[in-house]
Short mmCIF file of C-alpha atoms and ligand atoms in Angstrom, two decimals:
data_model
loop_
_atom_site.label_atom_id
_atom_site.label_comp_id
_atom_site.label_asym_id
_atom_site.label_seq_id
_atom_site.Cartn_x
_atom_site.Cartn_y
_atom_site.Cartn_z
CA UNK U 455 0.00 0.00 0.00
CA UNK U 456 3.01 1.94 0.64
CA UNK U 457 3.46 1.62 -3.48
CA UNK U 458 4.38 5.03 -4.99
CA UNK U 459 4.88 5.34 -8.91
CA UNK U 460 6.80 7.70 -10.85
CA UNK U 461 5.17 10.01 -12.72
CA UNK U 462 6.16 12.96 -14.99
CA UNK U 463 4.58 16.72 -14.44
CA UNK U 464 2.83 18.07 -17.57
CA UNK U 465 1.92 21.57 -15.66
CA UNK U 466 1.41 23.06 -12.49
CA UNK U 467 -1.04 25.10 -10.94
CA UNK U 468 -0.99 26.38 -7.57
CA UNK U 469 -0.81 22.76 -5.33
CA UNK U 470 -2.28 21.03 -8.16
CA UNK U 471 -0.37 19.57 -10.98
CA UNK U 472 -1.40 17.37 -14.09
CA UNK U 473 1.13 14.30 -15.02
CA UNK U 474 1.14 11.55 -16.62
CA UNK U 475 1.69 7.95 -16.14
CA UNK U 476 2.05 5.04 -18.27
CA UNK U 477 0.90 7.83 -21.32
CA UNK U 478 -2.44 8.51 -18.87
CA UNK U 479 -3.15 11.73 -17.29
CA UNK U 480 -4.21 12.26 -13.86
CA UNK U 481 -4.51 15.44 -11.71
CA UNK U 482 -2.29 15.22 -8.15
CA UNK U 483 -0.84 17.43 -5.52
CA UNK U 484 2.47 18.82 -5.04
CA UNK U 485 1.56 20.03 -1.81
CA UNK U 486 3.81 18.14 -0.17
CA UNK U 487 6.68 18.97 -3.05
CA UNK U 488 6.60 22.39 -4.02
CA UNK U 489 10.08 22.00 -5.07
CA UNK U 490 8.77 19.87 -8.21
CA UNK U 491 8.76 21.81 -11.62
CA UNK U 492 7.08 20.70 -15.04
CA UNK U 493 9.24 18.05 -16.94
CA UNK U 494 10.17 16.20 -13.34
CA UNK U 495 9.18 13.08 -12.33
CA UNK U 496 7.66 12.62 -8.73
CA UNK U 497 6.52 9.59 -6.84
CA UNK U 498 3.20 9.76 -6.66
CA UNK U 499 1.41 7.57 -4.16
CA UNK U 500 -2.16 8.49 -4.00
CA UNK U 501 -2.76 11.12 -5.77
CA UNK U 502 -0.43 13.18 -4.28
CA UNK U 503 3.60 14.03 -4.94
CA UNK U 504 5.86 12.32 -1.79
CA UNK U 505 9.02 13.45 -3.33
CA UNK U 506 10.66 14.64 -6.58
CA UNK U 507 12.46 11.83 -8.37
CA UNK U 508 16.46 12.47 -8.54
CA UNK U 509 17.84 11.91 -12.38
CA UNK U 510 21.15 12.90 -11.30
CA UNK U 511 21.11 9.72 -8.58
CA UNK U 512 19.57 7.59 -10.78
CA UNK U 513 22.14 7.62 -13.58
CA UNK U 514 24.43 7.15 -10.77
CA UNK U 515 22.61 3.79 -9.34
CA UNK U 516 22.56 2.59 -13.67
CA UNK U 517 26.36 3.60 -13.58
CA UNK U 518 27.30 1.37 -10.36
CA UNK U 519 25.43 -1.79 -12.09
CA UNK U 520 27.34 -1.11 -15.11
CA UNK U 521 30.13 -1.64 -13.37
CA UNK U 522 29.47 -4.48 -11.58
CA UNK U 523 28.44 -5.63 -14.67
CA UNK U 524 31.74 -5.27 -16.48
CA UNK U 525 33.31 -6.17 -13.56
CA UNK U 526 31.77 -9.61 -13.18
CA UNK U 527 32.28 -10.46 -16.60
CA UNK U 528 35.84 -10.11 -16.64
CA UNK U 529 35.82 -12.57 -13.83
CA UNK U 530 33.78 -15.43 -15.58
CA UNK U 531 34.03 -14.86 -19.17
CA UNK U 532 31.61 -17.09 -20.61
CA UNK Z 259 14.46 8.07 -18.67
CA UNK Z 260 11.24 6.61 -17.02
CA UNK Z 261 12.98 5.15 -13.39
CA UNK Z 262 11.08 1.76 -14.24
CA UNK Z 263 12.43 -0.57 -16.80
CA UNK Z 264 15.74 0.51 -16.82
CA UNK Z 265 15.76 -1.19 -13.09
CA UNK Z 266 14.38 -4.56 -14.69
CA UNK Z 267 17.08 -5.05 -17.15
CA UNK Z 268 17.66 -9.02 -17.01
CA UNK Z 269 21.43 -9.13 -17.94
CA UNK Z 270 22.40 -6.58 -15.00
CA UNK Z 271 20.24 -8.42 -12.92
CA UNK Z 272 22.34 -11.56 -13.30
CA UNK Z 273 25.69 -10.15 -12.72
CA UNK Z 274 24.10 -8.55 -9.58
CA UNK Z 275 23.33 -12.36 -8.42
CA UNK Z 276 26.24 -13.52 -9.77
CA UNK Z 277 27.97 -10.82 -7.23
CA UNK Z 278 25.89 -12.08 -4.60
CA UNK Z 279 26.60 -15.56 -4.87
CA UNK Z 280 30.46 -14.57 -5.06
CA UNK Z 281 30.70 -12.07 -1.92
CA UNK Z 282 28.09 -14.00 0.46
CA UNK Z 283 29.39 -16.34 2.45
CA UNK Z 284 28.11 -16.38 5.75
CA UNK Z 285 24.35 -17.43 6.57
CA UNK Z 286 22.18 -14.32 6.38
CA UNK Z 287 18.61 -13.95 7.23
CA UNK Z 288 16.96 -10.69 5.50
CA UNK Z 289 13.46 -9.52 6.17
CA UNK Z 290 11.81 -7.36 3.89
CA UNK Z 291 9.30 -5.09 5.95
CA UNK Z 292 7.46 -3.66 3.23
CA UNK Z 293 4.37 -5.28 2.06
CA UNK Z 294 5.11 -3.81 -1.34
CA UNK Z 295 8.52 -5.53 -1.37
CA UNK Z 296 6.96 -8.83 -0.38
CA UNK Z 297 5.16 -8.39 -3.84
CA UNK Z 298 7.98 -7.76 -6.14
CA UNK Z 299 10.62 -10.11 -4.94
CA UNK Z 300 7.80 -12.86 -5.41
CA UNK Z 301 6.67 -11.63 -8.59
CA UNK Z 302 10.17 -11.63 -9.71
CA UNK Z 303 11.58 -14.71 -8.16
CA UNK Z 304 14.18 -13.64 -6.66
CA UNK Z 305 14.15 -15.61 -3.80
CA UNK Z 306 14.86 -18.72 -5.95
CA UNK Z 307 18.09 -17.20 -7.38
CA UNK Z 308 20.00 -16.13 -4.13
CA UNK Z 309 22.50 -18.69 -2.66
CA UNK Z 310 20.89 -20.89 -0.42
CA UNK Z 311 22.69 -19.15 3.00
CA UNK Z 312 20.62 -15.87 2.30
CA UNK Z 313 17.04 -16.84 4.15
CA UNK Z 314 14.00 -14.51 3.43
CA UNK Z 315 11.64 -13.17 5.43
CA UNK Z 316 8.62 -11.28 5.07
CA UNK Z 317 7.60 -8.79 8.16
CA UNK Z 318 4.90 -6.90 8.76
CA UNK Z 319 4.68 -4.11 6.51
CA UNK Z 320 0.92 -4.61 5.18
CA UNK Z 321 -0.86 -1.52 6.50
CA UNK Z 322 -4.04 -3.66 5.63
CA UNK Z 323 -2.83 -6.79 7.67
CA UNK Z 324 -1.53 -5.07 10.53
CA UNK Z 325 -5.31 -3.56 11.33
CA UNK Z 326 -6.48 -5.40 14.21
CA UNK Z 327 -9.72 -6.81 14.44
CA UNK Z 328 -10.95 -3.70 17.41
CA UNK Z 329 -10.13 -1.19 15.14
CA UNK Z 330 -11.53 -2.42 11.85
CA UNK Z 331 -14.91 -2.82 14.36
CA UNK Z 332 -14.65 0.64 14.65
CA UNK Z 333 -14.53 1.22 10.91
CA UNK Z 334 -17.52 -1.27 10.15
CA UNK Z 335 -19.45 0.35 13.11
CA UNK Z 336 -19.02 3.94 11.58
CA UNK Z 337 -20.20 2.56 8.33
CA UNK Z 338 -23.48 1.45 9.97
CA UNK Z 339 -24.68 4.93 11.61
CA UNK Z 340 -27.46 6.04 9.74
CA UNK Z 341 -26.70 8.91 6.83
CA UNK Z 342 -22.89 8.25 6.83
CA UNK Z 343 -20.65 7.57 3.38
CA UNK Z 344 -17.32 5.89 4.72
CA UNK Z 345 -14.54 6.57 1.73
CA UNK Z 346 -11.92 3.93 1.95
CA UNK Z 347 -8.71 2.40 -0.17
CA UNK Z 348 -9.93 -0.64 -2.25
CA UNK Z 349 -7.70 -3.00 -0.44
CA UNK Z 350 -9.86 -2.60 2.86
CA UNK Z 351 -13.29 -3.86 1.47
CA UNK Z 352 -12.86 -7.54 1.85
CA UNK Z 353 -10.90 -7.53 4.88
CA UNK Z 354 -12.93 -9.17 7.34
CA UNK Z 355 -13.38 -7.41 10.68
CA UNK Z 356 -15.02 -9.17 13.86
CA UNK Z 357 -18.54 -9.71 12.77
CA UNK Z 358 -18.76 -8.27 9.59
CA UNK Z 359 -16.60 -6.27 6.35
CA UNK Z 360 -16.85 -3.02 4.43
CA UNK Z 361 -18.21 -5.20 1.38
CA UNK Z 362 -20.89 -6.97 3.81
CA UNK Z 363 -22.16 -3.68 5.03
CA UNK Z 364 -21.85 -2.26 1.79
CA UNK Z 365 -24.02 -5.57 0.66
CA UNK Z 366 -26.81 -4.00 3.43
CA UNK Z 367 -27.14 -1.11 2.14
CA UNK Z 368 -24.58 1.17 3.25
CA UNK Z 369 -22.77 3.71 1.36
CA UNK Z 370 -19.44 3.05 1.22
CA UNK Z 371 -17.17 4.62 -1.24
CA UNK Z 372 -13.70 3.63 -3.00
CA UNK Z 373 -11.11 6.40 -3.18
CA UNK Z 374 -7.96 6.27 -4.96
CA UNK Z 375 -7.06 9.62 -2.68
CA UNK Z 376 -7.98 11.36 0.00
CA UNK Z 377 -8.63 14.13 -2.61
CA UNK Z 378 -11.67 12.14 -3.75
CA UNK Z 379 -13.10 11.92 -0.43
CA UNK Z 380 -12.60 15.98 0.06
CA UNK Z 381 -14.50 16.23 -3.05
CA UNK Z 382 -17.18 13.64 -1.54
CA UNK Z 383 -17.56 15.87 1.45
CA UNK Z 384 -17.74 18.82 -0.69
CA UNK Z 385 -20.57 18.09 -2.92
CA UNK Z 386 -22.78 16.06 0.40
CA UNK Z 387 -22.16 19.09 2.77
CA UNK Z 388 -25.42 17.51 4.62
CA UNK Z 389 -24.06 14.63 5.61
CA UNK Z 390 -20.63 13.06 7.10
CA UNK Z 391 -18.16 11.91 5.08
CA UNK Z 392 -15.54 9.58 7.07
CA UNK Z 393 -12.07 8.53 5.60
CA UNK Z 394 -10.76 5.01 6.81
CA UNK Z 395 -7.24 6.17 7.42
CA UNK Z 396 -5.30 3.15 7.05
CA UNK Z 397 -1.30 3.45 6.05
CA UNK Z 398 2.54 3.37 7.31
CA UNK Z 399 4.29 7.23 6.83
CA UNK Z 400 4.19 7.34 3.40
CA UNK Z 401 0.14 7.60 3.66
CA UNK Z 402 -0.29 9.61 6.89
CA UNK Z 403 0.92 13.20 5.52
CA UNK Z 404 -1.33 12.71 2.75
CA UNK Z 405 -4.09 12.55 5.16
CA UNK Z 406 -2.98 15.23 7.42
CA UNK Z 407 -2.90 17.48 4.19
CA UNK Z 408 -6.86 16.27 3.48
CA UNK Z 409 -7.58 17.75 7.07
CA UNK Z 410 -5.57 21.20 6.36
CA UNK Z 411 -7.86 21.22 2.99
CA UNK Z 412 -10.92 20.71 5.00
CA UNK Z 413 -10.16 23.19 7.43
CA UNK Z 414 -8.80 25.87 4.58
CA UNK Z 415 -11.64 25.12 2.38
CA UNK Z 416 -14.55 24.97 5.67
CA UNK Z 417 -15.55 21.78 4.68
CA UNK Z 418 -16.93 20.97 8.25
CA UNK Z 419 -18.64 17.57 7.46
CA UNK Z 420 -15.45 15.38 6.80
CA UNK Z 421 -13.70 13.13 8.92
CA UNK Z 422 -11.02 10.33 9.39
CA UNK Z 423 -10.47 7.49 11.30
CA UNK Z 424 -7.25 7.34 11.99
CA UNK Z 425 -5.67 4.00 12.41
CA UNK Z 426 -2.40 5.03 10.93
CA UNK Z 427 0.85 3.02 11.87
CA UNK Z 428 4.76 3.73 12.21
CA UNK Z 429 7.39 1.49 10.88
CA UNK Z 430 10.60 2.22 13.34
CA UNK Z 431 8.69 1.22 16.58
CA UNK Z 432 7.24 -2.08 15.27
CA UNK Z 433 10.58 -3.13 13.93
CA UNK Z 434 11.94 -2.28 17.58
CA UNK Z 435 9.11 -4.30 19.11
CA UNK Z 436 10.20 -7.03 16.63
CA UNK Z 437 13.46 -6.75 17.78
CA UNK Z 438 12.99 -6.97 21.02
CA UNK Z 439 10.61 -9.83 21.03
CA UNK Z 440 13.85 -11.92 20.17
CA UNK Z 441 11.10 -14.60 18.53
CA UNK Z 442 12.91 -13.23 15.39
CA UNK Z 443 16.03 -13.33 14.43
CA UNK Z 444 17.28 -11.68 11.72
CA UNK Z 445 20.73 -10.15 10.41
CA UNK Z 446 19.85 -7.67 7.81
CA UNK Z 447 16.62 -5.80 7.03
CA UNK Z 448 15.25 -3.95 3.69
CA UNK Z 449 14.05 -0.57 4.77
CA UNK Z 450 10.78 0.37 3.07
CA UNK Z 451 11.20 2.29 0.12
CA UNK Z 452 8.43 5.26 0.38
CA UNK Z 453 8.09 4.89 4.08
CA UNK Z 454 11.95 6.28 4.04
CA UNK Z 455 10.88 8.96 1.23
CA UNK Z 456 9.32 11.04 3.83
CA UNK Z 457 11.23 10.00 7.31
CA UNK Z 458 14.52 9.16 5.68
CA UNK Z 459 17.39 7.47 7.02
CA UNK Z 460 17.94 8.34 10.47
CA UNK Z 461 14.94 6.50 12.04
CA UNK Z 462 16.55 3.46 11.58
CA UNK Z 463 20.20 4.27 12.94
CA UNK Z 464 19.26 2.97 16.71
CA UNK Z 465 18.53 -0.91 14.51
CA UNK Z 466 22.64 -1.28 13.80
CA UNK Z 467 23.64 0.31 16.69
CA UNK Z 468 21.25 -1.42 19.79
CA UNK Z 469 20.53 -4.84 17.43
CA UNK Z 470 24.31 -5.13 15.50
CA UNK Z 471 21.46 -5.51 12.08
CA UNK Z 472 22.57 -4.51 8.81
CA UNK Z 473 19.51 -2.08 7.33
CA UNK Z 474 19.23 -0.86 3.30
CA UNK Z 475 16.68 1.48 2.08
CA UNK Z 476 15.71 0.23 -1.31
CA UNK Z 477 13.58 0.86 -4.18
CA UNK Z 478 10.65 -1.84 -5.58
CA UNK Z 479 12.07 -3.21 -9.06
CA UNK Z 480 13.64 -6.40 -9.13
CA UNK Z 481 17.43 -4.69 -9.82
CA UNK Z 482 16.54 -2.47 -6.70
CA UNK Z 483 16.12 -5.04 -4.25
CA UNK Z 484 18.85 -6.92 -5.84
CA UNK Z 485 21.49 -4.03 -4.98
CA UNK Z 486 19.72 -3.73 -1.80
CA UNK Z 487 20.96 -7.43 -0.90
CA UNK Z 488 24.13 -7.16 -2.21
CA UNK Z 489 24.77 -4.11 0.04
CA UNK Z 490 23.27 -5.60 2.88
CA UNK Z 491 25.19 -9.17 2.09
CA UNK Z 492 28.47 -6.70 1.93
CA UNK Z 493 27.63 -5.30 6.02
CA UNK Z 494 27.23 -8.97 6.86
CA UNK Z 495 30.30 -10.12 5.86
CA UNK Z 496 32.25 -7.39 6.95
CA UNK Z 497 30.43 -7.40 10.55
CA UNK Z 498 29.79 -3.64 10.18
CA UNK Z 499 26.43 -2.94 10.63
CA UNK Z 500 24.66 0.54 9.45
CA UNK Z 501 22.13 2.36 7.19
CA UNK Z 502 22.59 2.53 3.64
CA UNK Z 503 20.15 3.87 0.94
CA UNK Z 504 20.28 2.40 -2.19
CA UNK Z 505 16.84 3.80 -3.24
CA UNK Z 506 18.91 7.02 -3.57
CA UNK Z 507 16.93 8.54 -6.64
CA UNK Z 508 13.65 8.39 -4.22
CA UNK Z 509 14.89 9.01 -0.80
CA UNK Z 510 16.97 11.37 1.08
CA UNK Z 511 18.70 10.92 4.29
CA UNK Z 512 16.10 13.42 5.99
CA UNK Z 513 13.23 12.66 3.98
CA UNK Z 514 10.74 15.50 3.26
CA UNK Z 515 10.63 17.79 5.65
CA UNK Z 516 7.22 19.57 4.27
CA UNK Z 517 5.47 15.84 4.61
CA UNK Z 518 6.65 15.38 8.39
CA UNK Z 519 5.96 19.42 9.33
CA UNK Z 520 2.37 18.49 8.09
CA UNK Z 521 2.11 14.87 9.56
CA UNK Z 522 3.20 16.48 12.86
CA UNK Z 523 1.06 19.77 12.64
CA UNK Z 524 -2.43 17.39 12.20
CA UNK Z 525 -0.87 13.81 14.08
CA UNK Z 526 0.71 13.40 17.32
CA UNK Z 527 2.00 10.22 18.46
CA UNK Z 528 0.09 7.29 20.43
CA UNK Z 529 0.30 3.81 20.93
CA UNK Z 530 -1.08 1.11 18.11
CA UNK Z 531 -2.54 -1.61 18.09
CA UNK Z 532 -1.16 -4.10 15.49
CA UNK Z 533 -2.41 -7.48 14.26
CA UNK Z 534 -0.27 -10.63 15.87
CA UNK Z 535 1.90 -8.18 17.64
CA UNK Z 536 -0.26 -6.12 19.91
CA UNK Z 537 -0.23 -2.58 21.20
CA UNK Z 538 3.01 -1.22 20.64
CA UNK Z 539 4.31 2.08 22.52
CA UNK Z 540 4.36 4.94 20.16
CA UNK Z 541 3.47 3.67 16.72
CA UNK Z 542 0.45 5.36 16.29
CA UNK Z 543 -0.76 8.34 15.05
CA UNK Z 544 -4.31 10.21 16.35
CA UNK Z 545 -5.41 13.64 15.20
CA UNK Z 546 -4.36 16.60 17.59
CA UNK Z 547 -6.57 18.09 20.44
CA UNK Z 548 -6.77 21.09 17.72
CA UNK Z 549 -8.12 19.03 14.67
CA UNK Z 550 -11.05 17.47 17.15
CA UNK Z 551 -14.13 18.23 14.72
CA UNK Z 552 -12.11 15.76 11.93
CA UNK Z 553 -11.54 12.97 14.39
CA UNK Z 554 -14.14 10.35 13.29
CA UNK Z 555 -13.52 8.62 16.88
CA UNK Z 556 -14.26 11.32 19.32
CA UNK Z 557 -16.94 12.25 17.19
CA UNK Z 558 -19.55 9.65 16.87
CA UNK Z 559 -20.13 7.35 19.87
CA UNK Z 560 -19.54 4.02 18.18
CA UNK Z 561 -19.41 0.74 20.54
CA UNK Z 562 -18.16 -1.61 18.27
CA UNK Z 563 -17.76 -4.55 21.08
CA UNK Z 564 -15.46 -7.54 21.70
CA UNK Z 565 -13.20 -8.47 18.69
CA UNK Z 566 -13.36 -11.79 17.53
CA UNK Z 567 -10.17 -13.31 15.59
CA UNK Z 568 -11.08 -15.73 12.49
CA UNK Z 569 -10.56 -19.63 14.11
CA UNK Z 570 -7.76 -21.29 12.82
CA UNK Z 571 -5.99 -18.04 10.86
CA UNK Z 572 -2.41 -17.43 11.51
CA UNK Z 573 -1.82 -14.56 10.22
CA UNK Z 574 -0.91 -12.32 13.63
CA UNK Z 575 2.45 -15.43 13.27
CA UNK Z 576 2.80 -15.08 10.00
CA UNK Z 577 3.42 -11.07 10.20
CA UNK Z 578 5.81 -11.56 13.21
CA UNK Z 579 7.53 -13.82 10.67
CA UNK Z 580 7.79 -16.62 13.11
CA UNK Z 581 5.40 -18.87 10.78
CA UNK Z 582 4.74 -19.00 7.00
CA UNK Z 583 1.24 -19.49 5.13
CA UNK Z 584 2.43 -22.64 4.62
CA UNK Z 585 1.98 -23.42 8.73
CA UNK Z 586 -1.60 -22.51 8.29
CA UNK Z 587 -4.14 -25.34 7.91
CA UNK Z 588 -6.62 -23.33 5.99
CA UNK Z 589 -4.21 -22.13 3.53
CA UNK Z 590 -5.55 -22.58 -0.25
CA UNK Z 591 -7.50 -25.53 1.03
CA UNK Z 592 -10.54 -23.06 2.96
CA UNK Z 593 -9.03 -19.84 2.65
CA UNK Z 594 -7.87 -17.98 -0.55
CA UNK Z 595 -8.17 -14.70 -2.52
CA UNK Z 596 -12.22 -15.49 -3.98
CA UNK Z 597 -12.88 -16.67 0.04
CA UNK Z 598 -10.36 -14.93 2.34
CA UNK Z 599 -10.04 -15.80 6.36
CA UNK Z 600 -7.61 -13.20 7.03
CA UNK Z 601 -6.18 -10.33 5.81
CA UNK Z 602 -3.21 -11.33 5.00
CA UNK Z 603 -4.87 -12.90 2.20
CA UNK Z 604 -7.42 -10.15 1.23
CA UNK Z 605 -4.20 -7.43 0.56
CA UNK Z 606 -3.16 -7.81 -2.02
CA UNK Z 607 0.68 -7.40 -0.40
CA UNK Z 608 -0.73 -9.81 2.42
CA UNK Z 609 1.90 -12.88 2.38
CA UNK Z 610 -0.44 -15.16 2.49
CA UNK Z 611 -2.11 -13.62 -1.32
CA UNK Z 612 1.52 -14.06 -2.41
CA UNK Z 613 1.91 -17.67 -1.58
CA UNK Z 614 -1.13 -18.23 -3.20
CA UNK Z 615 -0.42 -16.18 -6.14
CA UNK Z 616 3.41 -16.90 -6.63
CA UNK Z 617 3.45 -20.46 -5.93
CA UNK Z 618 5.02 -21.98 -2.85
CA UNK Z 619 8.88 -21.97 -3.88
CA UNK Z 620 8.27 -18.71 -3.09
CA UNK Z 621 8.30 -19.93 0.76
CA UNK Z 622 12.29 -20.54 1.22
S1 SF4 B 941 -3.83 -18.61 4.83
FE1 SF4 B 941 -5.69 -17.48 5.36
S2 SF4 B 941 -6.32 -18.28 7.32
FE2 SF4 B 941 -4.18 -18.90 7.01
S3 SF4 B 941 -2.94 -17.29 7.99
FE3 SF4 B 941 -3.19 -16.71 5.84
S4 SF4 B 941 -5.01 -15.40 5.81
FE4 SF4 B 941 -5.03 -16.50 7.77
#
């Protein structure tokens, strides 16, 4: 129940913003993000905004499983 | 970049468990807390794939499970008082309370609504301004500032006929009553995801520190909770206990502040009363002396009477962890998702519903 999805912000009004997930639009509040600006993506657990998605971390996290990636396979080429 | 599939890609996922398998050499036992975890490491199989020292567990992180029986009387009793519309998450209709459930009395007669947000029960209020509108206010920390926010929009907006029940639970506390049951023991736990997006890190330092466990914060796809165990693996071997986030993209190490100014403006802290576990000190949340006229409880004088638990269901055992579905004597046999004895079956993140669904391998 605790499930939040990310979801991208199409516009903002006031504590109300429209975004979209899965290609479906939905209205939800970014009362409790104010911080979140149109073209971010926000967890939305529902119908409201619990935080603002970080891109910057998130290339980070792909990065370190790269890694580990390349890592492992030079250990058991296969 | 969508933060979904490009945390399912198969190929990383394998040299993640490949990883695993390499570093993990002592016998761990990891409990998942969330409910919503319990879901995707089934769905995914997961649990198949790690080396056979790593022992899951699932804990008690169903916000629907956890309800005991005298509080979802309370819910069922406020759905009965003549002229009321309860509003409610899906996921508490079937669960069945003492004597009766939302979808019996719903059955009867009574209008009871599904919300998808508390925003939709606001908007109930506003357009029946004659009669009461009552939110069942079920949920961990990642729900409860949503709901304080519905009261500030009541109040801002003088919508004076809305209410909640508020049967709202905190994480930290029950893991500490866990803890200090010492039924269960467990070396390394995966923090909830979106519980941490609003409290953050720091509630959990006192787990390494006072209980020597190793605690993660992850994220819900499948190579999410696979970093999360091969961090938490990595503090096992090393005998080095702490917090880690590896759900950095979603939480920070103090959380959102806005979300716990607002939880704590409408909430203050009391004790709750969980399913299997009891009343635990300090891990509930009731509205504040000030936010009175929106307290469901205070109120309407419901007397719900003397809860009655569902004969033969295990499921207060099963969400201490100390027993699986696969204990219970009425699982699949008398009780599954079309005919549900407990709640653990009824959520759909109840373990039992993901035995049943997932097939029992998913049971190591
Ligand atoms: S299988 Fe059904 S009866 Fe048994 S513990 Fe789970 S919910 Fe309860």
């Amino acid at each position: 129940m605790c499930l939040a999805i990310p979801a991208k912000v199409k516009s903002i009004n006031g504590t109300e913003a429209e975004v979209e997930v899965g290609g479906v639009s939905r209205k939800a509040s970014i009362m409790l993000t104010p911080e979140a600006k149109v073209g971010d993506y926000v967890l939305l657990h529902t119908g409201y905004a619990i935080n603002v998605v970080d891109e910057e971390e998130a290339q980070e996290t792909l990065k370190i499983f790269q890694e580990i990636a390349e890592a492992e396979e030079r250990e058991s080429p296969s | 970049m969508k933060f979904i599939n490009e945390f399912r890609d198969a190929e990383l996922g394998k040299s993640l468990i490949a990883r695993i398998r390499q570093r993990s050499t002592k016998p761990a036992r990891l409990m998942e807390f969330c409910g919503s975890h319990t879901v995707s490491i089934a769905k995914s199989g997961l649990r198949q794939l790690l080396p056979p020292n790593i022992t899951m567990l699932s804990g008690p992180g169903c916000p629907v499970c956890v309800t005991a029986n005298a509080d979802l009387d309370k819910a069922i009793a406020l759905a009965e008082l003549p002229d009321v519309i309860i509003t409610t998450f899906g996921d508490m209709m079937k669960v069945p309370a003492s004597r009766s459930s939302l979808q019996r009395v719903k059955a009867e007669g009574r209008d009871i609504r599904i919300v998808y947000s508390t925003l939709d029960a606001i908007e109930i209020a506003r357009s029946n301004p004659k009669r009461p509108v009552i939110f069942i206010g079920v949920g961990f920390e990642t729900t409860a500032p949503t709901v304080a926010a519905s009261v500030l929009q009541a109040q801002q907006q003088g919508i004076n006929n809305y209410y909640v029940l508020s049967l709202h639970k905190l994480c930290p506390p029950v893991v500490k009553a866990l803890l200090d049951s010492v039924e269960v023991k467990i070396d390394g736990l995966i923090c909830p995801g979106h519980v941490s997006a609003i409290i953050g890190s720091r509630p959990y330092e006192f787990i390494p520190r006072d209980y020597g466990i190793a605690c993660v914060i992850s994220g819900f796809e499948p190579l999410d909770i696979l970093q999360c165990v091969d961090m938490l693996v990595a503090q096992v071997e090393s005998g080095q206990p702490k917090v880690e986030i590896a759900y950095r993209r979603g939480v920070k190490p103090e959380g959102n502040r806005i979300a716990l100014e607002l939880m704590d403006k409408v909430f203050e802290v009391c004790d709750g009363n969980w399913r299997g576990i009891g009343v635990v000190p300090g891990s509930g949340l009731r509205l504040r002396k000030e936010y009175r006229r929106y307290d469901a409880e205070k109120n309407f004088g419901i007397k719900p009477g003397r809860p009655l638990e569902p004969k033969g269901c295990i499921c207060g055992d099963v969400l201490r962890a100390v027993k699986t579905p696969l204990d219970c004597k009425l699982f699949r046999k008398v009780c599954n998702p079309e005919h549900p004895i407990g709640p653990c079956m009824v959520s759909s993140e109840g373990t039992c519903a993901a035995y049943f669904q997932y097939g029992e391998g998913y049971g190591r």
